[in-house]
Coordinates of C-alpha atoms in Angstrom, one line a residue:
M17 CA 149.5 2.1 62.9
P18 CA 145.6 1.7 61.3
I19 CA 142.9 3.2 63.9
D20 CA 140.1 1.2 64.4
V21 CA 136.6 2.7 64.7
F22 CA 134.2 1.0 67.0
M23 CA 130.2 1.4 67.2
T24 CA 129.8 3.8 70.0
Q25 CA 127.4 3.7 72.6
L26 CA 125.5 6.9 71.7
S27 CA 122.8 6.6 74.6
P28 CA 122.7 4.8 78.1
T29 CA 120.6 1.8 76.9
M30 CA 122.0 1.7 73.5
T31 CA 123.4 -2.1 73.0
E32 CA 123.2 -1.9 69.1
G33 CA 122.6 0.6 66.2
R34 CA 122.0 0.5 62.4
I35 CA 124.2 2.4 60.2
A36 CA 121.6 4.6 58.4
R37 CA 124.0 6.9 56.5
W38 CA 127.8 7.2 56.3
L39 CA 128.3 10.7 55.7
K40 CA 132.2 10.0 54.7
A41 CA 133.4 8.0 52.1
E42 CA 136.5 5.8 52.0
G43 CA 139.4 8.1 50.9
D44 CA 137.9 11.1 52.7
E45 CA 139.7 13.0 55.2
L46 CA 138.4 13.0 58.6
V47 CA 138.4 15.9 61.0
S48 CA 137.5 15.9 64.8
G49 CA 134.3 16.9 65.3
E50 CA 132.7 16.5 62.0
V51 CA 130.0 13.8 61.5
L52 CA 130.9 10.4 60.4
A53 CA 127.7 8.4 60.3
E54 CA 124.3 8.4 61.4
V55 CA 123.1 6.0 63.6
E56 CA 119.7 4.6 64.5
T57 CA 118.3 2.6 67.2
D58 CA 114.8 2.1 68.4
K59 CA 114.4 5.1 70.2
A60 CA 116.1 7.8 67.9
T61 CA 118.6 8.7 64.8
M62 CA 121.9 9.8 66.4
E63 CA 125.2 11.4 64.9
M64 CA 128.5 9.6 65.6
E65 CA 131.4 12.1 65.6
V66 CA 135.1 12.0 64.4
V67 CA 137.1 11.3 67.4
D68 CA 140.6 10.3 65.5
E69 CA 141.5 12.2 62.6
G70 CA 143.2 10.7 59.3
V71 CA 141.8 9.3 56.4
L72 CA 138.9 7.0 56.0
H73 CA 140.7 3.7 54.9
K74 CA 137.8 1.2 54.8
I75 CA 134.1 0.9 56.1
L76 CA 133.8 -2.4 57.5
S77 CA 129.7 -2.0 58.1
P78 CA 127.8 -0.6 55.1
E79 CA 124.7 1.4 55.6
G80 CA 122.1 -1.0 56.7
S81 CA 124.2 -2.9 59.2
I82 CA 123.1 -3.6 62.6
V83 CA 126.2 -3.2 64.8
T84 CA 126.6 -4.3 68.2
V85 CA 127.9 -1.6 70.7
G86 CA 132.0 -2.2 70.7
A87 CA 132.1 -4.0 67.4
P88 CA 134.5 -2.4 64.7
I89 CA 132.8 -0.3 62.0
A90 CA 135.6 1.3 59.9
V91 CA 139.3 1.8 59.5
I92 CA 141.1 4.6 60.0
R93 CA 144.8 5.3 58.5
E94 CA 147.4 8.3 58.2
D95 CA 147.3 10.6 54.8
D96 CA 150.3 8.3 53.0
E97 CA 150.3 5.2 55.2
E98 CA 150.0 1.8 53.7
V99 CA 147.5 -0.8 55.0
A100 CA 147.6 -4.3 54.1
D101 CA 144.7 -5.8 51.8
D102 CA 143.9 -8.4 54.5
Y103 CA 144.0 -5.9 57.6
M104 CA 141.2 -6.5 59.9
P105 CA 140.8 -4.9 63.5
S106 CA 141.4 -7.1 66.3
G107 CA 139.9 -7.9 69.6
S108 CA 136.1 -8.4 70.7
G109 CA 133.0 -7.6 69.0
M110 CA 133.9 -9.2 65.7
E111 CA 130.5 -11.0 65.6
N112 CA 129.0 -10.6 62.2
P113 CA 126.3 -7.8 62.0
V114 CA 123.2 -8.4 60.7
E115 CA 123.0 -7.0 57.1
I116 CA 119.8 -5.2 55.1
N117 CA 120.3 -5.7 51.5
E118 CA 120.5 -2.0 50.2
D119 CA 120.3 -2.9 46.5
V120 CA 116.6 -3.3 46.3
S121 CA 114.4 -1.5 44.0
S122 CA 112.3 1.3 45.3
E123 CA 109.2 -0.6 45.7
E124 CA 111.0 -3.2 48.3
A125 CA 112.5 -0.3 49.8
A126 CA 109.2 1.3 50.5
A127 CA 108.1 -2.1 51.6
L128 CA 110.7 -2.4 54.1
G129 CA 108.8 -0.3 56.4
A130 CA 110.6 0.8 59.5
E131 CA 113.6 -1.1 58.5
S132 CA 114.2 1.2 55.4
A133 CA 114.4 5.0 57.3
P134 CA 114.8 6.9 60.7
D135 CA 111.1 6.0 62.1
M136 CA 109.1 5.5 65.3
H137 CA 109.5 3.0 68.1
P138 CA 107.9 -0.5 67.1
A139 CA 105.3 -0.1 69.3
S140 CA 104.2 3.1 68.1
V141 CA 104.3 1.7 64.4
A142 CA 102.1 -0.7 65.7
A143 CA 99.7 1.5 67.1
H144 CA 99.9 3.9 64.4
A145 CA 99.1 0.9 61.7
A146 CA 95.7 0.2 63.8
H147 CA 95.1 3.8 63.7
D148 CA 95.3 4.0 60.1
A149 CA 93.3 1.2 59.5
E150 CA 90.3 3.1 61.0
E151 CA 91.4 6.3 59.1
T152 CA 91.2 4.7 55.7
E153 CA 87.8 4.0 55.7
E154 CA 87.1 7.8 55.9
L155 CA 90.1 8.7 53.4
N156 CA 89.5 10.6 50.0
L157 CA 91.7 9.0 47.7
K158 CA 92.4 8.9 44.1
P159 CA 93.8 5.8 42.1
A160 CA 97.6 5.4 42.9
G161 CA 100.1 4.6 40.1
L162 CA 103.5 5.4 38.5
F163 CA 104.7 8.3 36.4
N164 CA 107.7 6.5 34.6
A165 CA 107.5 2.9 35.9
D166 CA 111.5 2.8 35.1
G167 CA 112.3 6.1 36.1
E168 CA 115.8 6.7 37.3
Y169 CA 114.5 8.5 40.6
D170 CA 112.0 7.1 42.9
V171 CA 110.8 11.1 43.6
V172 CA 111.3 14.0 41.6
V173 CA 110.2 16.9 43.4
I174 CA 109.5 20.3 41.4
G175 CA 110.4 23.4 43.4
A176 CA 112.5 23.7 46.7
G177 CA 110.3 25.7 48.8
P178 CA 109.2 24.7 52.3
G179 CA 107.3 22.1 50.9
G180 CA 109.5 21.0 47.9
Y181 CA 112.6 20.8 50.2
V182 CA 111.1 19.3 53.0
A183 CA 109.3 16.5 51.0
A184 CA 112.7 15.8 49.0
I185 CA 114.6 15.4 52.0
R186 CA 111.8 13.1 53.8
A187 CA 111.8 11.0 50.8
A188 CA 115.6 10.5 51.0
Q189 CA 115.4 9.6 54.6
L190 CA 112.8 6.8 53.7
G191 CA 115.7 5.5 51.4
L192 CA 114.3 6.7 48.1
K193 CA 116.4 8.3 45.1
V194 CA 115.8 11.7 44.9
A195 CA 116.2 14.8 43.0
C196 CA 114.7 18.3 43.3
I197 CA 114.4 20.7 40.7
E198 CA 114.9 24.4 41.6
S199 CA 115.4 27.3 38.9
T200 CA 116.3 30.1 41.3
H201 CA 116.6 30.0 45.2
L202 CA 116.4 26.7 47.5
G203 CA 114.1 27.6 50.1
G204 CA 111.6 29.1 47.8
I205 CA 109.6 32.5 48.6
C206 CA 109.2 31.6 52.3
L207 CA 112.8 31.8 53.0
N208 CA 114.2 34.2 50.2
W209 CA 111.2 36.5 50.0
G210 CA 108.7 35.9 52.7
C211 CA 108.5 34.3 56.1
I212 CA 112.1 34.5 57.1
P213 CA 113.5 38.2 55.8
T214 CA 110.3 40.0 56.9
K215 CA 110.9 38.6 60.7
A216 CA 114.2 39.9 60.4
L217 CA 112.7 43.2 59.5
L218 CA 110.1 43.1 62.1
R219 CA 112.6 42.6 64.9
T220 CA 114.0 45.9 63.7
A221 CA 110.6 47.4 64.3
E222 CA 109.9 45.6 67.3
V223 CA 113.1 47.1 69.1
I224 CA 112.2 50.6 67.8
N225 CA 108.9 50.2 69.4
I226 CA 110.4 49.4 72.7
I227 CA 112.6 52.1 72.8
Q228 CA 110.0 54.7 71.6
H229 CA 107.4 53.4 74.1
S230 CA 109.1 52.0 76.9
G231 CA 112.8 53.2 76.7
D232 CA 112.2 55.5 79.8
A233 CA 110.4 53.3 81.8
L234 CA 112.8 50.3 81.3
G235 CA 115.7 52.7 82.1
L236 CA 117.5 52.5 78.7
G237 CA 118.0 56.3 79.0
V238 CA 117.0 56.6 75.4
T239 CA 113.6 57.1 73.7
E240 CA 114.3 58.2 70.3
V241 CA 115.7 56.2 67.4
N242 CA 117.2 56.9 64.2
P243 CA 116.3 54.0 62.0
D244 CA 118.8 53.0 59.2
L245 CA 116.5 51.4 56.4
E246 CA 119.7 49.9 54.4
K247 CA 121.1 48.0 57.3
A248 CA 118.0 46.8 58.1
V249 CA 117.2 45.4 54.7
A250 CA 120.7 44.2 54.2
R251 CA 120.5 42.2 57.5
S252 CA 117.5 40.6 56.4
R253 CA 119.1 39.6 53.1
A254 CA 122.2 38.1 55.0
I255 CA 119.8 35.8 56.9
S256 CA 117.9 34.2 53.9
A257 CA 121.2 34.1 52.3
K258 CA 122.5 32.1 55.3
L259 CA 119.5 29.6 55.5
N260 CA 119.4 29.3 51.5
N261 CA 123.0 27.9 52.0
G262 CA 121.9 25.6 54.7
I263 CA 119.5 23.5 52.4
G264 CA 122.1 23.1 50.2
F265 CA 123.9 21.4 52.8
L266 CA 121.0 19.4 53.7
F267 CA 120.5 18.1 50.2
K268 CA 124.1 17.1 50.2
K269 CA 123.7 15.4 53.6
N270 CA 120.8 13.4 52.7
K271 CA 121.9 12.6 49.0
V272 CA 119.1 14.7 47.4
E273 CA 120.3 15.7 44.2
H274 CA 119.5 19.3 43.2
I275 CA 118.9 19.9 39.5
E276 CA 119.1 23.5 38.4
G277 CA 116.2 24.5 35.8
Y278 CA 112.9 24.9 34.9
A279 CA 110.6 21.9 34.8
T280 CA 107.6 21.2 32.6
F281 CA 105.1 18.2 31.8
E282 CA 105.2 17.2 28.0
A283 CA 103.0 14.4 26.2
D284 CA 103.6 10.8 26.7
N285 CA 104.7 11.2 30.6
K286 CA 108.1 13.2 30.0
L287 CA 109.3 15.5 32.5
M288 CA 111.5 18.2 30.6
V289 CA 114.3 20.3 32.5
K290 CA 115.5 23.6 30.9
D291 CA 118.4 25.4 32.5
A292 CA 119.3 28.9 32.4
E293 CA 121.4 28.4 29.3
G294 CA 118.3 27.1 27.5
N295 CA 119.7 23.6 27.3
E296 CA 116.9 20.8 27.9
K297 CA 117.0 17.1 29.1
Q298 CA 114.6 14.7 30.2
V299 CA 114.2 13.7 33.8
T300 CA 112.5 10.1 34.7
A301 CA 110.8 9.5 37.9
K302 CA 108.5 6.9 39.3
H303 CA 106.7 10.0 41.4
V304 CA 106.7 13.6 40.6
I305 CA 105.4 15.9 43.1
V306 CA 104.7 19.4 42.0
A307 CA 105.6 22.4 44.9
T308 CA 106.1 25.1 42.6
G309 CA 104.6 27.6 45.3
A310 CA 102.7 30.9 44.5
R311 CA 103.0 34.4 43.8
A312 CA 101.3 37.8 44.7
R313 CA 97.6 38.1 43.3
A314 CA 96.3 41.5 42.2
F315 CA 92.8 41.9 41.4
P316 CA 91.7 43.6 38.3
G317 CA 92.5 47.3 38.5
M318 CA 95.5 46.9 40.5
D319 CA 98.1 47.9 38.1
V320 CA 101.4 46.5 39.5
D321 CA 104.3 48.1 38.2
N322 CA 107.0 47.0 40.9
D323 CA 108.0 50.5 41.0
V324 CA 105.1 52.6 42.6
V325 CA 102.2 49.8 42.8
I326 CA 104.4 47.1 44.4
T327 CA 103.9 43.5 46.0
Y328 CA 105.9 41.8 48.8
K329 CA 109.0 41.4 46.9
Q330 CA 109.9 45.2 46.6
A331 CA 108.6 45.9 50.1
L332 CA 111.0 43.6 51.3
A333 CA 114.2 45.2 49.6
P334 CA 113.1 49.0 49.4
T335 CA 115.9 51.5 48.2
S336 CA 114.2 54.4 50.0
L337 CA 111.6 55.0 52.8
P338 CA 108.2 55.9 51.0
K339 CA 106.6 59.1 53.3
K340 CA 103.4 57.6 52.5
L341 CA 102.5 54.0 52.2
V342 CA 99.1 52.7 51.2
V343 CA 98.5 49.1 51.9
I344 CA 95.8 47.2 50.2
G345 CA 94.7 44.2 52.5
S346 CA 95.1 43.3 56.1
G347 CA 95.8 39.6 56.1
A348 CA 99.2 39.0 57.8
I349 CA 101.3 40.1 54.7
G350 CA 99.8 43.5 54.8
M351 CA 99.7 43.9 58.6
E352 CA 103.3 43.0 59.1
F353 CA 104.6 45.5 56.4
A354 CA 102.1 48.2 57.8
Y355 CA 103.6 47.7 61.2
F356 CA 107.3 47.7 59.9
Y357 CA 106.9 51.0 57.5
K358 CA 105.3 52.9 60.4
A359 CA 108.1 52.0 62.8
M360 CA 110.7 53.1 60.0
G361 CA 108.7 56.3 59.8
S362 CA 106.2 56.1 56.9
D363 CA 102.7 57.3 57.1
V364 CA 100.8 54.2 56.7
T365 CA 97.0 53.5 55.5
V366 CA 95.3 50.0 55.5
I367 CA 92.4 49.5 53.1
E368 CA 90.6 46.1 54.0
A369 CA 87.4 44.9 52.0
A370 CA 86.1 43.0 55.1
D371 CA 84.5 44.5 58.0
Q372 CA 87.6 44.0 60.4
I373 CA 91.4 43.4 60.0
L374 CA 92.8 40.2 59.9
P375 CA 89.7 38.7 58.6
L376 CA 90.3 35.3 59.2
E377 CA 90.9 36.1 62.8
D378 CA 88.5 36.1 65.7
H379 CA 86.7 39.3 66.1
E380 CA 87.9 40.1 69.6
I381 CA 91.4 39.4 68.5
S382 CA 91.0 41.7 65.4
R383 CA 89.8 44.1 67.6
V384 CA 92.8 44.5 69.8
V385 CA 95.2 44.6 66.8
A386 CA 93.0 47.5 65.5
R387 CA 93.2 49.2 68.5
S388 CA 96.7 49.0 68.9
F389 CA 97.5 50.3 65.2
K390 CA 95.2 53.1 65.6
K391 CA 97.5 53.9 69.0
Q392 CA 100.5 53.7 66.5
K393 CA 98.8 56.3 64.0
I394 CA 98.2 53.7 61.5
K395 CA 94.9 54.6 59.8
I396 CA 92.8 51.5 58.9
I397 CA 89.9 51.7 56.4
T398 CA 87.4 48.5 56.7
G399 CA 84.6 47.7 54.4
A400 CA 86.1 49.2 51.4
M401 CA 86.0 47.9 47.9
V402 CA 89.3 49.0 45.9
S403 CA 88.7 49.7 42.2
S404 CA 91.9 50.5 41.3
A405 CA 95.3 51.0 42.1
K406 CA 97.6 52.9 39.5
N407 CA 100.9 54.7 38.9
I408 CA 99.7 58.4 38.2
D409 CA 102.6 60.7 37.5
G410 CA 104.7 58.7 39.9
K411 CA 102.3 58.7 42.9
A412 CA 100.3 55.6 43.7
V413 CA 96.6 56.6 43.5
V414 CA 93.8 54.2 44.9
E415 CA 90.3 54.2 44.4
Y416 CA 87.8 52.7 46.5
E417 CA 84.2 52.5 47.4
A418 CA 83.3 52.9 51.3
K419 CA 79.8 53.1 52.8
G420 CA 78.4 53.7 49.2
K421 CA 80.8 56.8 48.5
Q422 CA 83.8 56.7 46.0
E423 CA 86.9 57.8 47.7
S424 CA 90.5 58.1 46.6
I425 CA 93.6 58.3 48.4
E426 CA 97.1 59.0 47.3
G427 CA 100.8 57.7 48.4
D428 CA 104.3 57.6 47.4
V429 CA 103.9 53.9 47.4
C430 CA 101.1 51.2 47.1
L431 CA 101.4 47.8 48.3
V432 CA 99.0 44.9 47.1
A433 CA 98.7 42.3 49.7
V434 CA 95.5 40.6 48.9
G435 CA 96.7 37.0 48.9
V436 CA 98.4 34.7 46.5
I437 CA 98.0 32.6 43.5
G438 CA 99.5 29.4 42.3
N439 CA 101.9 28.9 40.2
T440 CA 100.7 26.3 37.7
D441 CA 100.8 28.4 34.6
A442 CA 104.0 27.3 33.2
I443 CA 104.3 23.8 34.3
G444 CA 102.8 22.1 31.2
A445 CA 99.8 20.7 33.3
E446 CA 97.8 21.0 30.2
N447 CA 100.0 17.8 29.1
T448 CA 98.8 16.0 31.9
S449 CA 95.6 14.6 33.5
M450 CA 95.5 17.0 36.6
K451 CA 92.8 19.0 37.1
V452 CA 93.6 22.4 37.6
E453 CA 90.9 25.4 38.1
R454 CA 91.9 28.9 39.2
N455 CA 95.4 28.1 39.5
T456 CA 94.7 25.0 42.3
I457 CA 95.5 21.5 41.4
E458 CA 92.7 18.9 42.6
V459 CA 94.5 16.5 44.7
D460 CA 93.0 13.9 47.6
D461 CA 94.3 13.0 51.2
W462 CA 97.5 11.8 50.1
Y463 CA 98.1 14.7 47.4
R464 CA 97.5 12.6 44.5
T465 CA 96.3 14.2 41.5
D466 CA 94.4 12.7 38.5
H467 CA 97.6 11.6 36.7
A468 CA 99.3 8.5 37.8
G469 CA 102.1 9.0 39.7
V470 CA 101.8 12.9 39.7
Y471 CA 101.3 14.7 43.4
A472 CA 101.0 18.3 44.2
I473 CA 101.5 20.3 47.7
G474 CA 101.6 23.7 49.4
D475 CA 100.1 26.8 47.6
V476 CA 99.5 25.1 44.4
V477 CA 96.5 23.1 46.2
G478 CA 94.9 26.1 47.5
A479 CA 94.3 27.6 51.0
P480 CA 95.7 27.9 53.4
A481 CA 99.0 29.0 51.7
L482 CA 101.4 28.7 54.9
A483 CA 104.6 27.4 54.8
H484 CA 104.4 25.2 57.9
V485 CA 101.1 23.6 56.0
A486 CA 103.1 22.9 52.8
S487 CA 106.0 21.0 54.7
H488 CA 103.6 19.2 56.4
E489 CA 101.9 18.2 53.5
G490 CA 105.2 17.4 52.0
I491 CA 105.7 14.8 54.7
V492 CA 102.4 13.1 54.4
C493 CA 102.8 12.7 50.5
V494 CA 106.0 11.2 50.7
E495 CA 105.2 9.2 53.6
A496 CA 102.0 7.9 51.6
I497 CA 104.1 7.2 48.7
A498 CA 106.7 5.1 50.9
E499 CA 103.5 3.0 52.4
K500 CA 104.4 4.7 55.8
H501 CA 100.9 5.0 56.7
P502 CA 100.8 8.9 57.7
H503 CA 97.8 10.8 59.5
P504 CA 96.2 13.0 56.9
V505 CA 96.7 16.8 57.7
D506 CA 94.2 18.0 60.1
Y507 CA 93.3 21.4 58.4
G508 CA 90.9 22.1 61.3
N509 CA 94.1 22.8 63.7
V510 CA 96.4 24.6 61.7
P511 CA 98.1 27.6 63.5
G512 CA 98.1 31.0 62.0
C513 CA 100.6 33.5 63.2
T514 CA 100.8 37.3 62.2
Y515 CA 104.1 38.7 63.6
C516 CA 103.3 42.5 64.0
Q517 CA 103.1 43.7 67.3
P518 CA 100.9 43.1 68.8
Q519 CA 101.4 39.2 67.7
V520 CA 98.5 37.1 67.0
G521 CA 98.6 33.3 66.8
S522 CA 95.5 31.2 66.6
C523 CA 94.0 27.8 65.8
G524 CA 90.8 25.7 65.5
K525 CA 87.4 27.8 65.4
T526 CA 86.7 31.3 66.0
E527 CA 83.9 32.1 68.1
N528 CA 81.4 33.3 65.1
Q529 CA 82.1 30.1 63.3
C530 CA 80.8 28.2 66.6
K531 CA 77.8 30.3 66.3
E532 CA 77.1 29.7 62.4
E533 CA 77.5 25.9 63.1
G534 CA 75.3 25.6 65.8
I535 CA 77.9 24.4 68.4
P536 CA 77.0 25.1 72.0
Y537 CA 80.4 26.5 73.4
K538 CA 81.7 28.6 76.2
V539 CA 84.4 31.1 76.2
G540 CA 87.3 31.9 78.6
R541 CA 89.4 35.3 78.6
M542 CA 92.5 36.6 80.3
G543 CA 94.2 39.9 79.3
Y544 CA 97.7 40.4 79.8
G545 CA 97.3 43.6 81.6
T546 CA 97.5 41.9 85.0
N547 CA 100.0 39.1 84.1
G548 CA 103.2 39.7 85.9
K549 CA 105.6 38.5 83.4
A550 CA 104.0 40.6 80.8
M551 CA 104.4 43.9 82.9
G552 CA 108.0 42.8 83.4
L553 CA 108.4 42.7 79.8
A554 CA 106.6 46.2 79.6
E555 CA 104.1 44.1 76.9
T556 CA 100.5 44.5 78.8
E557 CA 98.4 44.8 75.9
G558 CA 96.8 41.8 74.5
M559 CA 94.6 38.7 75.5
V560 CA 94.4 34.9 75.4
K561 CA 90.9 33.5 74.4
T562 CA 90.0 29.7 74.5
I563 CA 86.8 28.1 73.4
F564 CA 85.5 24.9 74.5
H565 CA 82.6 22.7 73.7
A566 CA 80.0 23.5 76.3
E567 CA 78.8 19.8 77.0
T568 CA 82.1 17.9 76.2
G569 CA 85.0 20.4 77.2
E570 CA 86.7 19.8 74.0
L571 CA 89.0 22.5 72.9
L572 CA 87.3 24.0 69.9
G573 CA 89.5 27.0 69.3
S574 CA 92.3 29.1 70.8
H575 CA 93.3 32.8 70.0
I576 CA 95.9 34.7 71.4
V577 CA 97.2 38.3 70.6
G578 CA 99.9 40.1 72.4
A579 CA 103.6 39.5 73.0
E580 CA 105.1 35.8 72.3
A581 CA 101.3 34.9 70.6
T582 CA 103.0 33.2 67.9
E583 CA 105.0 31.1 70.5
M584 CA 102.4 30.4 73.0
I585 CA 99.8 29.1 70.4
V586 CA 101.8 26.2 69.7
S587 CA 100.9 24.7 73.0
L588 CA 97.2 25.1 72.6
G589 CA 97.8 23.6 69.1
V590 CA 99.3 20.3 70.6
A591 CA 96.6 20.1 73.2
K592 CA 93.8 20.4 70.4
T593 CA 95.8 17.5 68.6
L594 CA 96.2 15.4 71.7
E595 CA 92.3 16.0 72.2
T596 CA 93.1 17.7 75.5
T597 CA 89.8 18.6 77.3
E598 CA 89.2 21.7 79.4
A599 CA 89.3 19.4 82.6
E600 CA 92.8 18.5 81.9
L601 CA 94.2 21.7 80.7
A602 CA 92.9 23.2 84.0
H603 CA 94.4 20.6 86.1
H604 CA 98.0 21.1 84.6
M605 CA 100.4 23.1 86.1
F606 CA 101.6 26.2 84.4
P607 CA 105.1 27.8 85.5
H608 CA 105.3 31.0 87.3
P609 CA 106.3 33.6 86.4
T610 CA 105.3 33.2 82.7
L611 CA 103.1 34.4 79.6
S612 CA 102.0 31.3 79.5
E613 CA 100.0 31.4 82.8
M614 CA 97.5 33.5 80.9
I615 CA 96.6 30.3 78.9
H616 CA 95.4 28.6 82.2
E617 CA 93.7 31.7 83.5
S618 CA 91.8 31.6 80.3
V619 CA 91.0 28.0 80.5
L620 CA 89.8 28.5 84.4
D621 CA 87.7 31.6 83.2
A622 CA 85.6 29.4 80.8
D623 CA 84.3 27.6 84.0
D624 CA 84.3 30.8 86.2
R625 CA 87.4 29.7 88.2
A626 CA 89.8 32.3 87.0
I627 CA 91.9 33.4 90.1
H628 CA 93.3 36.3 88.9
I629 CA 90.5 37.9 87.1

């Protein structure tokens, strides 16, 4: 007998739900526990799982239907079962659902607003729209337009890095027809050769240091290690591969078409894609988003050969451990690799042009990391301008000037970690009206370029070149395309994270920035040394620093160095977004014993009210 499927009450207050998406088609086999459909309510989007196994015979409520709880939405049959053509479920709940016509143009779909996609509670939408009206007057916007008015796709994204794939999925959620063009790996540099694999390697380094420095005190009975570089690298590559496959699944789930190949703009608003075999085809779209990411930068004189003078990609998958490693640049990439290779057994020297390592961080935070690295016997040279880095007879020879003297240092390998440069060279930008300067595409607050219907996000639009920034820009971009009234990205509150030990997490202004801008400020500090949780973790190196406006109490900047700094900084970023004041943070109750208590003490210290200092 056929099995009737009814709209399930997915939450205690749910009375009806909208079928946002069927994840199974008629004729598909259903296995218990799989997701059958996504259902929206006014509070959330939830998954309805398969309970009764069989074959999905008929969908009664198409996508867009609003169905009351208990009403039938589908029929299941056994594999070889015959079901009468006029079969309909019996029982209650047969009221006609409210239908939303899905056969509409992309412009109409965008105009549907909250009806066309999982979104906010109606009250939030109204408040958001009101706020948007105020923001619009301050926005820097270029003229809107379409790339191909009759394009097959509503949105085509070039690049599937953290900006591109997120933009593609969000656009699909908004009811738009989406394709994403990617030539190599889904997830881009971040997932495959950056953020993710480095964190796997750094975990190995962290455990090595815990054993070496605290193994005896922690009662582990071991203080020596025998690192296996090959296994550590293999683990990091496996994690990247797993997440790469996960993005492919998300594309299928959200009905994003993955087009494999290289995309280039040609004259007359043509977007061409060439695959690995050299076959070329045109892809048409109303809107095109450039999210082609960036590659490692090398300054003149730095002769990268990917063997002795290398970049992050080779550093992530070494075949052997260099006895001596020279790192040029002490930003997040340089410091993380310096930490990893030192833990694995290399002799490491870091050379930095600025007068402090981690040049973008608060000076006090930088000082703590410098002290820690020196304890780990990592040599640091600041104020040094590198003039050349070359492979000379199989050795990396780096020449630089420091304190008015010409110096030279030799290593087995030199890692060039002096930033990244946008991938704008091979996309045919010259065939568009986009303004590109120094591999950076000029955009407005909605990421529109000067070419109608073409947008750009992520590393190609300039600093900060961070994965989470690219993802956020992608969401804002597509929500603007769909007229969802997004807030523009707040570049004054971007969290910056460095994952060496001690970790660094920061957002907002540094103390020196406040001085330079003439802002009256006050500072609170709390060290890790007296925090009970930090003692228990054997992680007593570090501090929390909070900066407030001296007159209004506004949180201007937050800076943490020490264990789990990259996790703790999130709460202070949220506080800044919510415009939380010093008084409100001081009033908040922090749990004990936690590392987060140091945030509270730092806030109190800004007003000379700290308890545990």
